[in-house]
């Protein structure tokens, strides 16, 4: 492919791609997300291709492996276009029927369409399934339309048009659009994206960097990696626009080594973008020179902290350092650095295309746009969900998630991951909003973990203390020793050897750890424990006073009480 040297050439290329495509041509789209991949999607694809070839239909029917469809708990997901007939739980043995009955015969296979777990009602079309219908999919809506490794698929749906628009503006104007959008960092802290961009833009120095934090090491969380692996060019486009606005010439995407498909798809996208002239020297003739690379982290949870990320990229031990200077002034290699989360970068093309003011109409007064969560746990419909800011947790869990499995009672939802909070049923009407989550004790993490009546909250608190203890760098005493002591205390309570004074001890250690730890991990490490104590203290007391586990989970107490 000849390098594209200008916006005009890019638009000509887009027209050429579209002229070679028939939107009415039958296409069997198979979800290629990590979840469906684990459930055997490649075998389904092979079976479909074999069946189509056997009927001499290869020229007239496409089979495409797409980005994550989101309906992970129902995978592998297959959508037949242009009718948009959605099949779930597809196996290789279903390929013959899909081709003969649906692709050729235009008939729906009832046994393969989604059935509501409560009512049994079947839904044929993807957009009508409640799981999808109640979402607002700015970031994830195109996942099922494109092959993540095919840049022409992205260009065909308007990809890189936001970059063209941004390059026609001044860097100051781009920052102004981000400011008017109200975009806040979606890594959890919620800082103003525009403020960070503007500070980096104004910082002195010819060398500047941008970083995408795609570390995402939280248990139960896969939102950022699915956004990236499903539509990597969208992420790159957002980062290129950011680099232009901030004056950066080097970009890093920091991702966990446990996400091989994410790394594979993103590296392929970078290579394609370089070949097409969208990365490298003089991007689209604009004068912007930008190199991008994927950097693999060491797998330690604390590496997701901003200063630890920069230390790891520099080849040092991935542990936090004191934040005497802002990264926008003194960041990677002591140069001005703009660091944002995956979803923050990925929303930038939508903001530029829609206009900041229009984008800002989505959401609440202080939390704009959408948020992608991995919805997991004891709900009927698990997967990747994208909701507008302002939707209640009740609507997410019971509307999109389809309620609790097997009709069990809701007990809690963890918002904000290991450093978030367990929220009880009385707080289900809290909205997806930075400030509302903070008031409730949580944060805007990438996952929502739902628990039912059979969950022991002491057991859950102990699990996350163990996770954080293993993930801490151990550099500062309050974090390292605080976690060790809290874990030792919860272990003792679980074993039926606790005392009432242990609960006071846990709260005292938490208070010291919060103010004395060096980084956010230590400062927030006790959040899940404290929320469990606040909302489910009676369960802790039952373990201490009655030597019993109300949920019947803690084995020593269950055995002792039997």
Coordinates of C-alpha atoms in Angstrom, one line a residue:
X1 CA 0.0 0.0 0.0
X2 CA 1.5 3.4 -1.0
X3 CA 1.9 5.8 1.9
X4 CA -1.0 8.4 2.2
X5 CA 0.5 11.8 2.2
X6 CA -2.4 14.2 2.8
X7 CA -6.0 14.3 4.1
X8 CA -7.2 14.5 0.5
X9 CA -5.4 11.3 -0.4
X10 CA -6.9 9.6 2.7
X11 CA -10.4 10.5 1.6
X12 CA -9.7 9.2 -1.9
X13 CA -8.5 5.9 -0.3
X14 CA -11.7 5.8 1.8
X15 CA -13.9 6.3 -1.3
X16 CA -12.0 3.5 -3.1
X17 CA -12.5 1.1 -0.2
X18 CA -16.2 1.8 -0.1
X19 CA -16.6 1.4 -3.8
X20 CA -15.3 -2.1 -3.5
X21 CA -17.7 -3.1 -0.8
X22 CA -21.4 -4.1 -1.0
X23 CA -23.3 -3.4 2.2
X24 CA -25.9 -6.0 1.2
X25 CA -23.4 -8.8 0.7
X26 CA -24.0 -11.6 3.2
X27 CA -21.5 -11.6 6.0
X28 CA -21.2 -14.0 8.9
X29 CA -19.5 -12.1 11.7
X30 CA -18.0 -14.1 14.5
X31 CA -16.9 -12.4 17.7
X32 CA -13.2 -12.5 18.1
X33 CA -12.9 -11.2 21.6
X34 CA -10.8 -13.0 24.2
X35 CA -13.9 -14.5 25.8
X36 CA -15.3 -16.0 22.6
X37 CA -11.7 -17.0 21.6
X38 CA -11.5 -19.0 24.8
X39 CA -14.9 -20.6 24.0
X40 CA -13.7 -21.9 20.6
X41 CA -14.6 -19.2 18.1
X42 CA -11.8 -20.2 15.8
X43 CA -13.3 -23.7 15.4
X44 CA -16.6 -22.0 14.6
X45 CA -15.0 -19.8 11.9
X46 CA -13.3 -22.8 10.4
X47 CA -16.5 -24.8 10.3
X48 CA -18.4 -21.9 8.7
X49 CA -15.7 -21.4 6.0
X50 CA -15.7 -25.1 5.2
X51 CA -19.4 -25.2 4.9
X52 CA -19.5 -22.1 2.7
X53 CA -16.7 -23.4 0.5
X54 CA -18.5 -26.8 0.2
X55 CA -21.5 -25.0 -1.2
X56 CA -19.4 -22.9 -3.6
X57 CA -20.4 -19.7 -1.9
X58 CA -17.0 -18.3 -1.0
X59 CA -17.2 -15.4 -3.5
X60 CA -20.7 -14.4 -2.4
X61 CA -20.5 -14.8 1.4
X62 CA -17.9 -13.3 3.8
X63 CA -16.9 -14.8 7.1
X64 CA -15.3 -12.2 9.4
X65 CA -13.7 -12.4 12.8
X66 CA -14.6 -9.2 14.5
X67 CA -13.9 -7.3 17.7
X68 CA -15.6 -8.2 21.0
X69 CA -19.4 -8.3 20.6
X70 CA -19.6 -7.8 24.4
X71 CA -22.1 -10.6 25.2
X72 CA -19.2 -12.7 26.7
X73 CA -21.4 -14.9 28.8
X74 CA -23.3 -16.0 25.7
X75 CA -20.3 -16.7 23.4
X76 CA -19.3 -17.6 20.9
X77 CA -21.6 -14.9 19.3
X78 CA -22.3 -14.9 15.6
X79 CA -24.2 -12.2 13.8
X80 CA -25.5 -12.7 10.2
X81 CA -25.6 -9.5 8.1
X82 CA -27.3 -7.6 6.6
X83 CA -30.3 -9.0 8.5
X84 CA -28.5 -8.6 11.9
X85 CA -29.6 -12.0 13.1
X86 CA -27.8 -12.8 16.3
X87 CA -26.9 -16.3 17.4
X88 CA -25.4 -17.1 20.8
X89 CA -23.6 -20.1 22.2
X90 CA -22.7 -21.2 18.7
X91 CA -20.7 -24.4 18.2
X92 CA -18.9 -25.8 15.1
X93 CA -21.8 -28.3 14.7
X94 CA -24.1 -25.3 14.1
X95 CA -22.3 -24.1 11.1
X96 CA -24.2 -26.2 8.5
X97 CA -27.6 -25.0 9.8
X98 CA -26.4 -21.3 9.9
X99 CA -25.3 -21.5 6.3
X100 CA -28.1 -23.5 4.9
X101 CA -31.0 -22.1 6.9
X102 CA -30.0 -18.5 7.5
X103 CA -27.5 -17.4 4.9
X104 CA -29.1 -19.3 2.1
X105 CA -32.6 -19.9 3.3
X106 CA -33.1 -16.6 5.1
X107 CA -34.7 -18.4 8.0
X108 CA -34.1 -17.9 11.7
X109 CA -32.8 -20.8 13.8
X110 CA -34.9 -20.5 17.0
X111 CA -32.6 -22.7 19.2
X112 CA -29.6 -20.4 18.6
X113 CA -31.2 -17.0 19.3
X114 CA -31.0 -15.4 22.7
X115 CA -33.6 -16.5 25.3
X116 CA -34.4 -14.4 28.3
X117 CA -33.4 -16.5 31.4
X118 CA -36.5 -15.3 33.3
X119 CA -39.3 -15.1 30.8
X120 CA -37.9 -17.4 28.1
X121 CA -38.7 -14.8 25.4
X122 CA -36.5 -15.1 22.3
X123 CA -34.9 -12.1 20.6
X124 CA -33.7 -12.4 17.0
X125 CA -32.0 -9.2 16.2
X126 CA -28.8 -8.0 18.0
X127 CA -30.0 -4.5 18.5
X128 CA -33.3 -5.7 20.1
X129 CA -31.6 -7.8 22.8
X130 CA -32.1 -6.0 26.2
X131 CA -28.3 -6.4 26.9
X132 CA -27.5 -4.2 23.9
X133 CA -30.7 -2.1 23.7
X134 CA -30.1 -0.4 27.0
X135 CA -26.5 0.5 26.3
X136 CA -25.0 3.6 24.6
X137 CA -22.1 2.3 22.6
X138 CA -19.9 5.2 21.5
X139 CA -16.7 3.1 21.9
X140 CA -18.0 -0.4 21.4
X141 CA -20.7 0.0 18.8
X142 CA -18.4 -0.7 15.9
X143 CA -16.7 -3.7 17.4
X144 CA -18.9 -6.2 15.5
X145 CA -18.4 -4.4 12.2
X146 CA -14.7 -4.6 11.8
X147 CA -11.8 -7.0 11.8
X148 CA -9.4 -5.4 14.3
X149 CA -6.4 -6.4 12.1
X150 CA -7.8 -4.8 9.0
X151 CA -7.2 -1.0 8.7
X152 CA -9.5 -0.8 5.7
X153 CA -12.4 -2.0 7.8
X154 CA -11.8 1.0 10.2
X155 CA -11.4 3.4 7.3
X156 CA -14.7 2.1 5.8
X157 CA -16.6 3.2 8.9
X158 CA -15.1 6.7 8.9
X159 CA -11.9 5.8 10.8
X160 CA -9.2 8.6 11.0
X161 CA -11.7 11.2 9.9
X162 CA -11.4 12.8 13.4
X163 CA -7.7 13.0 12.8
X164 CA -8.2 14.8 9.5
X165 CA -10.5 17.2 11.3
X166 CA -8.1 17.7 14.2
X167 CA -5.2 18.5 11.8
X168 CA -7.3 21.2 10.3
X169 CA -7.5 22.9 13.7
X170 CA -4.8 24.4 15.8
X171 CA -3.5 22.4 18.9
X172 CA -5.2 25.0 21.1
X173 CA -8.5 24.5 19.3
X174 CA -8.2 20.7 19.8
X175 CA -7.6 21.2 23.5
X176 CA -10.6 23.6 23.6
X177 CA -12.8 20.8 22.1
X178 CA -11.7 18.4 24.8
X179 CA -12.4 21.0 27.4
X180 CA -15.9 21.7 26.2
X181 CA -16.6 18.0 26.1
X182 CA -16.0 17.8 29.9
X183 CA -14.0 14.6 29.4
X184 CA -12.4 13.3 32.6
X185 CA -9.8 10.6 33.0
X186 CA -11.4 7.2 33.0
X187 CA -8.6 5.5 34.9
X188 CA -10.5 6.2 38.1
X189 CA -9.1 9.5 39.4
X190 CA -11.3 11.6 37.1
X191 CA -9.0 14.5 36.5
X192 CA -9.8 16.9 33.6
X193 CA -8.3 15.5 30.4
X194 CA -8.1 19.0 28.9
X195 CA -6.3 20.4 31.9
X196 CA -3.7 17.7 31.6
X197 CA -3.4 18.2 27.8
X198 CA -3.1 21.9 28.1
X199 CA -0.4 21.7 30.8
X200 CA 1.7 19.3 28.6
X201 CA 1.2 21.5 25.6
X202 CA 2.4 24.6 27.4
X203 CA 5.4 22.8 29.1
X204 CA 8.8 23.7 27.8
X205 CA 10.8 21.3 25.8
X206 CA 11.1 19.9 22.3
X207 CA 10.7 16.3 23.3
X208 CA 7.4 15.2 24.8
X209 CA 5.7 11.9 25.3
X210 CA 2.2 10.4 25.5
X211 CA 1.4 7.2 27.3
X212 CA -1.7 5.0 27.3
X213 CA -2.2 3.1 30.5
X214 CA -3.7 -0.2 29.5
X215 CA -2.3 -2.1 32.5
X216 CA -5.7 -3.2 33.9
X217 CA -4.7 -5.7 36.5
X218 CA -7.9 -5.7 38.5
X219 CA -9.6 -9.1 39.1
X220 CA -12.7 -9.4 37.0
X221 CA -11.8 -6.5 34.8
X222 CA -11.3 -6.7 31.0
X223 CA -13.0 -3.5 29.8
X224 CA -9.9 -1.6 28.7
X225 CA -8.2 -4.6 27.0
X226 CA -11.4 -5.4 25.0
X227 CA -11.7 -1.8 23.9
X228 CA -8.2 -1.9 22.7
X229 CA -8.1 -5.4 21.2
X230 CA -11.4 -4.9 19.4
X231 CA -10.8 -1.5 17.7
X232 CA -7.1 -0.7 18.1
X233 CA -7.1 1.9 15.4
X234 CA -9.7 4.0 17.3
X235 CA -7.3 4.1 20.2
X236 CA -4.4 5.0 18.0
X237 CA -6.4 7.8 16.4
X238 CA -7.2 9.3 19.8
X239 CA -3.5 9.1 20.8
X240 CA -2.4 10.7 17.5
X241 CA -4.8 13.6 18.0
X242 CA -3.5 14.0 21.6
X243 CA 0.1 14.0 20.4
X244 CA -0.7 16.7 17.9
X245 CA -2.5 18.8 20.6
X246 CA 0.4 18.4 23.1
X247 CA 3.3 18.5 20.7
X248 CA 4.5 15.0 21.5
X249 CA 6.6 12.9 19.2
X250 CA 6.8 9.5 21.0
X251 CA 4.0 7.4 22.3
X252 CA 3.9 4.3 24.5
X253 CA 1.0 1.9 25.1
X254 CA 1.6 0.1 28.4
X255 CA -0.2 -3.2 28.6
X256 CA 0.0 -6.4 30.6
X257 CA 1.8 -9.5 29.3
X258 CA -1.2 -11.6 30.2
X259 CA -3.2 -10.0 27.3
X260 CA -1.6 -11.6 24.2
X261 CA -4.5 -10.9 21.8
X262 CA -4.5 -7.2 22.9
X263 CA -0.8 -6.9 22.3
X264 CA -1.0 -8.8 18.9
X265 CA -3.9 -6.6 17.5
X266 CA -2.4 -3.3 18.7
X267 CA 1.0 -4.0 17.3
X268 CA -0.6 -5.0 14.0
X269 CA -2.5 -1.7 14.0
X270 CA 0.6 0.3 14.7
X271 CA 2.4 -1.4 11.8
X272 CA -0.5 -0.7 9.4
X273 CA -0.8 2.9 10.5
X274 CA 2.9 3.4 9.8
X275 CA 2.5 1.8 6.3
X276 CA -0.4 4.1 5.5
X277 CA 1.3 7.3 6.7
X278 CA -0.8 7.7 9.8
X279 CA 2.2 7.3 12.1
X280 CA 5.9 8.1 11.6
X281 CA 7.3 11.1 9.8
X282 CA 5.1 13.9 8.6
X283 CA 1.7 12.3 9.4
X284 CA -0.7 13.1 6.5
X285 CA 1.6 16.0 5.5
X286 CA 0.9 17.9 8.7
X287 CA 4.5 18.1 10.0
X288 CA 3.6 15.9 12.9
X289 CA 6.3 13.2 13.5
X290 CA 5.1 10.5 15.8
X291 CA 6.4 7.0 16.7
X292 CA 4.3 4.6 18.7
X293 CA 5.2 1.3 20.4
X294 CA 3.6 -1.3 22.8
X295 CA 5.5 -1.8 26.0
X296 CA 4.8 -4.9 28.1
X297 CA 4.6 -4.6 31.8
X298 CA 6.0 -7.0 34.4
X299 CA 2.6 -8.3 35.5
X300 CA 2.8 -6.7 39.0
X301 CA -0.4 -4.8 40.0
X302 CA 1.3 -1.7 41.3
X303 CA 2.8 -1.2 37.8
X304 CA -0.5 0.4 36.8
X305 CA 0.3 3.4 39.0
X306 CA 1.4 6.4 36.8
X307 CA 4.9 6.9 38.1
X308 CA 5.5 3.1 38.2
X309 CA 4.4 2.9 34.5
X310 CA 7.1 5.5 33.6
X311 CA 9.7 3.8 35.7
X312 CA 8.9 0.5 33.9
X313 CA 9.1 2.1 30.5
X314 CA 12.5 3.5 31.4
X315 CA 13.7 0.0 32.2
X316 CA 13.7 0.5 36.0
X317 CA 11.8 -1.4 38.6
X318 CA 8.1 -0.7 38.2
X319 CA 7.5 1.0 41.6
X320 CA 6.0 4.4 42.4
X321 CA 8.0 7.5 43.2
X322 CA 7.1 10.7 45.0
X323 CA 5.0 13.0 42.9
X324 CA 6.8 16.3 43.6
X325 CA 6.4 17.2 39.9
X326 CA 3.5 16.7 37.6
X327 CA 4.1 14.2 34.8
X328 CA 3.0 17.0 32.3
X329 CA 6.1 18.8 33.3
X330 CA 8.5 16.2 34.5
X331 CA 7.4 12.7 33.4
X332 CA 8.9 10.0 31.3
X333 CA 12.7 10.5 31.0
X334 CA 12.1 13.7 32.9
X335 CA 10.2 15.2 29.9
X336 CA 6.7 16.5 29.7
X337 CA 4.3 13.6 29.4
X338 CA 0.6 13.2 28.7
X339 CA -0.7 10.0 30.3
X340 CA -4.3 8.8 30.0
X341 CA -6.3 5.6 30.4
X342 CA -7.3 3.5 27.4
X343 CA -10.9 4.6 27.4
X344 CA -10.0 8.3 27.8
X345 CA -7.8 8.2 24.6
X346 CA -10.4 6.1 22.7
X347 CA -13.2 8.6 23.3
X348 CA -11.2 11.4 21.7
X349 CA -12.2 10.6 18.0
X350 CA -15.9 10.7 19.1
X351 CA -15.4 14.1 20.7
X352 CA -13.7 15.6 17.7
X353 CA -16.3 14.2 15.3
X354 CA -19.3 15.1 17.4
X355 CA -17.9 18.3 18.7
X356 CA -17.1 18.8 22.3
X357 CA -20.3 20.6 23.2
X358 CA -22.5 17.9 21.6
X359 CA -20.5 15.2 23.4
X360 CA -20.9 17.0 26.7
X361 CA -24.7 16.6 26.4
X362 CA -24.2 12.9 27.2
X363 CA -24.0 12.2 30.9
X364 CA -24.3 14.3 34.0
X365 CA -23.3 17.8 35.0
X366 CA -19.8 16.8 36.0
X367 CA -19.4 13.3 34.4
X368 CA -19.6 13.3 30.6
X369 CA -19.9 10.7 27.9
X370 CA -20.0 6.9 28.5
X371 CA -18.2 4.4 30.6
X372 CA -17.3 0.8 29.5
X373 CA -17.4 -1.8 32.3
X374 CA -16.8 -5.5 32.5
X375 CA -20.0 -6.7 34.2
X376 CA -19.2 -9.9 35.9
X377 CA -20.3 -12.1 38.9
X378 CA -23.7 -13.5 39.7
X379 CA -25.7 -11.7 37.0
X380 CA -27.5 -13.5 34.1
X381 CA -25.8 -11.4 31.4
X382 CA -22.1 -11.0 31.9
X383 CA -19.8 -9.2 29.5
X384 CA -18.6 -5.8 28.2
X385 CA -21.2 -3.0 28.7
X386 CA -21.1 0.6 27.8
X387 CA -23.4 3.0 29.5
X388 CA -24.0 6.7 29.6
X389 CA -22.8 8.5 32.7
X390 CA -25.9 9.0 34.9
X391 CA -27.4 5.5 34.6
X392 CA -28.1 3.9 37.9
X393 CA -26.3 0.7 39.1
X394 CA -29.8 -0.9 39.3
X395 CA -30.4 -0.3 35.6
X396 CA -27.0 -1.7 34.7
X397 CA -27.3 -4.8 36.9
X398 CA -31.0 -5.6 36.4
X399 CA -31.7 -3.9 33.1
X400 CA -28.6 -4.8 31.0
X401 CA -27.3 -7.6 33.2
X402 CA -30.7 -9.2 33.4
X403 CA -30.8 -9.6 37.2
X404 CA -29.5 -12.2 39.5
X405 CA -28.8 -15.8 38.4
X406 CA -31.2 -18.5 39.5
X407 CA -33.4 -15.9 41.1
X408 CA -31.1 -15.4 44.1
X409 CA -31.0 -12.2 46.1
X410 CA -28.6 -9.3 45.3
X411 CA -26.1 -8.7 48.1
X412 CA -23.5 -6.3 46.9
X413 CA -21.6 -4.8 43.9
X414 CA -18.0 -3.9 43.9
X415 CA -17.3 -0.6 42.2
X416 CA -13.8 0.6 41.6
X417 CA -12.0 -2.8 41.8
X418 CA -9.7 -3.9 44.6
X419 CA -9.4 -0.3 45.8
X420 CA -13.1 0.5 45.5
X421 CA -16.1 -0.3 47.6
X422 CA -18.8 -2.9 48.2
X423 CA -22.2 -1.2 47.8
X424 CA -25.3 -2.9 49.3
X425 CA -28.8 -3.0 47.9
X426 CA -29.7 0.3 49.5
X427 CA -27.2 2.0 47.2
X428 CA -28.3 0.5 43.9
X429 CA -29.7 3.8 42.8
X430 CA -26.3 5.4 42.9
X431 CA -25.6 6.7 39.4
X432 CA -22.5 6.0 37.3
X433 CA -20.8 9.3 38.1
X434 CA -17.4 10.2 39.4
X435 CA -18.7 12.2 42.3
X436 CA -21.6 9.9 43.2
X437 CA -19.2 6.9 43.2
X438 CA -16.8 8.8 45.4
X439 CA -19.6 9.8 47.9
X440 CA -20.5 6.1 48.1
X441 CA -16.9 5.2 48.9
X442 CA -16.0 3.8 45.5
X443 CA -14.3 5.0 42.4
X444 CA -14.7 4.8 38.6
X445 CA -13.0 1.5 38.0
X446 CA -13.3 -0.6 34.9
X447 CA -15.4 -3.4 36.5
X448 CA -18.7 -4.1 38.3
X449 CA -18.5 -7.3 40.2
X450 CA -21.9 -8.5 41.4
X451 CA -22.4 -10.7 44.5
X452 CA -25.4 -12.7 45.6
X453 CA -26.7 -13.9 49.0
X454 CA -24.3 -16.8 49.1
X455 CA -21.2 -14.5 49.2
X456 CA -19.3 -14.0 52.4
X457 CA -18.2 -10.4 52.6
X458 CA -15.4 -11.1 55.0
X459 CA -14.1 -13.7 52.5
X460 CA -14.3 -11.1 49.7
X461 CA -12.5 -8.5 51.8
X462 CA -9.8 -11.0 52.6
X463 CA -9.5 -12.0 48.9
X464 CA -8.8 -8.4 47.8
X465 CA -6.4 -7.7 50.7
X466 CA -4.5 -10.8 49.6
X467 CA -4.5 -9.6 46.0
X468 CA -3.2 -6.1 47.0
X469 CA -0.6 -7.5 49.3
X470 CA 0.8 -9.6 46.5
X471 CA 0.6 -6.6 44.1
X472 CA 2.2 -4.1 46.3
X473 CA 5.8 -3.1 45.5
X474 CA 6.6 -3.2 49.2
X475 CA 8.6 0.0 49.0
X476 CA 6.8 1.9 51.8
X477 CA 6.2 0.5 55.3
X478 CA 2.6 1.7 55.8
X479 CA 1.4 -0.1 52.7
X480 CA 3.5 -3.3 53.0
X481 CA 3.1 -3.8 56.8
X482 CA -0.4 -2.4 56.9
X483 CA -1.6 -4.9 54.4
X484 CA 0.2 -7.7 56.1
X485 CA -1.4 -6.9 59.5
X486 CA -4.9 -6.5 58.1
X487 CA -4.6 -9.8 56.2
X488 CA -3.3 -11.5 59.4
X489 CA -6.3 -10.1 61.3
X490 CA -8.9 -11.1 58.7
X491 CA -7.4 -14.6 58.5
X492 CA -7.8 -14.9 62.3
X493 CA -11.4 -13.8 62.2
X494 CA -12.2 -16.3 59.4
X495 CA -10.7 -19.1 61.4
X496 CA -13.0 -18.4 64.3
X497 CA -10.3 -16.9 66.5
X498 CA -11.2 -13.2 66.2
X499 CA -12.2 -10.8 68.9
X500 CA -14.4 -7.6 68.8
X501 CA -11.2 -5.5 69.2
X502 CA -10.0 -6.8 65.9
X503 CA -12.5 -4.7 64.0
X504 CA -11.2 -1.6 65.8
X505 CA -7.7 -2.6 64.9
X506 CA -8.5 -3.0 61.3
X507 CA -10.0 0.5 61.2
X508 CA -7.0 2.0 63.0
X509 CA -4.5 0.4 60.6
X510 CA -6.6 1.6 57.6
X511 CA -6.5 5.2 58.9
X512 CA -2.7 5.2 59.2
X513 CA -2.2 3.5 55.9
X514 CA -4.4 6.0 54.1
X515 CA -2.4 9.1 55.1
X516 CA 1.1 7.6 55.3
X517 CA 1.4 5.5 52.1
X518 CA 3.4 6.7 49.2
X519 CA 1.0 6.0 46.3
X520 CA -2.6 5.4 45.5
X521 CA -2.4 1.7 46.0
X522 CA -1.5 2.0 49.7
X523 CA -3.7 5.0 50.3
X524 CA -6.8 3.1 49.0
X525 CA -5.8 -0.5 49.8
X526 CA -8.2 -0.7 52.7
X527 CA -11.2 0.7 50.9
X528 CA -12.9 -2.6 50.1
X529 CA -12.4 -3.8 53.7
X530 CA -13.8 -0.6 55.2
X531 CA -16.8 -0.7 52.9
X532 CA -17.5 -4.3 53.9
X533 CA -17.2 -3.3 57.6
X534 CA -19.5 -0.4 57.1
X535 CA -22.3 -2.1 55.2
X536 CA -21.9 -5.7 56.4
X537 CA -20.5 -5.4 59.9
X538 CA -23.0 -8.0 61.2
X539 CA -21.2 -10.7 59.1
X540 CA -17.9 -9.9 60.7
X541 CA -19.5 -10.0 64.1
X542 CA -21.1 -13.3 63.4
X543 CA -17.7 -14.8 62.6
X544 CA -16.4 -13.4 65.9
X545 CA -19.3 -13.9 68.3
X546 CA -21.1 -16.8 66.9
X547 CA -18.1 -18.6 65.3
X548 CA -20.2 -19.0 62.2
X549 CA -20.2 -17.8 58.6
X550 CA -23.7 -16.7 57.6
X551 CA -23.1 -17.4 54.0
X552 CA -21.7 -20.9 54.7
X553 CA -18.5 -20.1 52.8
X554 CA -15.7 -20.1 55.4
X555 CA -14.8 -23.8 55.6
X556 CA -13.4 -23.9 59.2
X557 CA -16.5 -22.2 60.7
X558 CA -18.9 -24.2 58.5
X559 CA -17.3 -27.5 59.5
X560 CA -17.2 -26.4 63.2
X561 CA -20.8 -25.5 63.2
X562 CA -22.0 -28.7 61.4

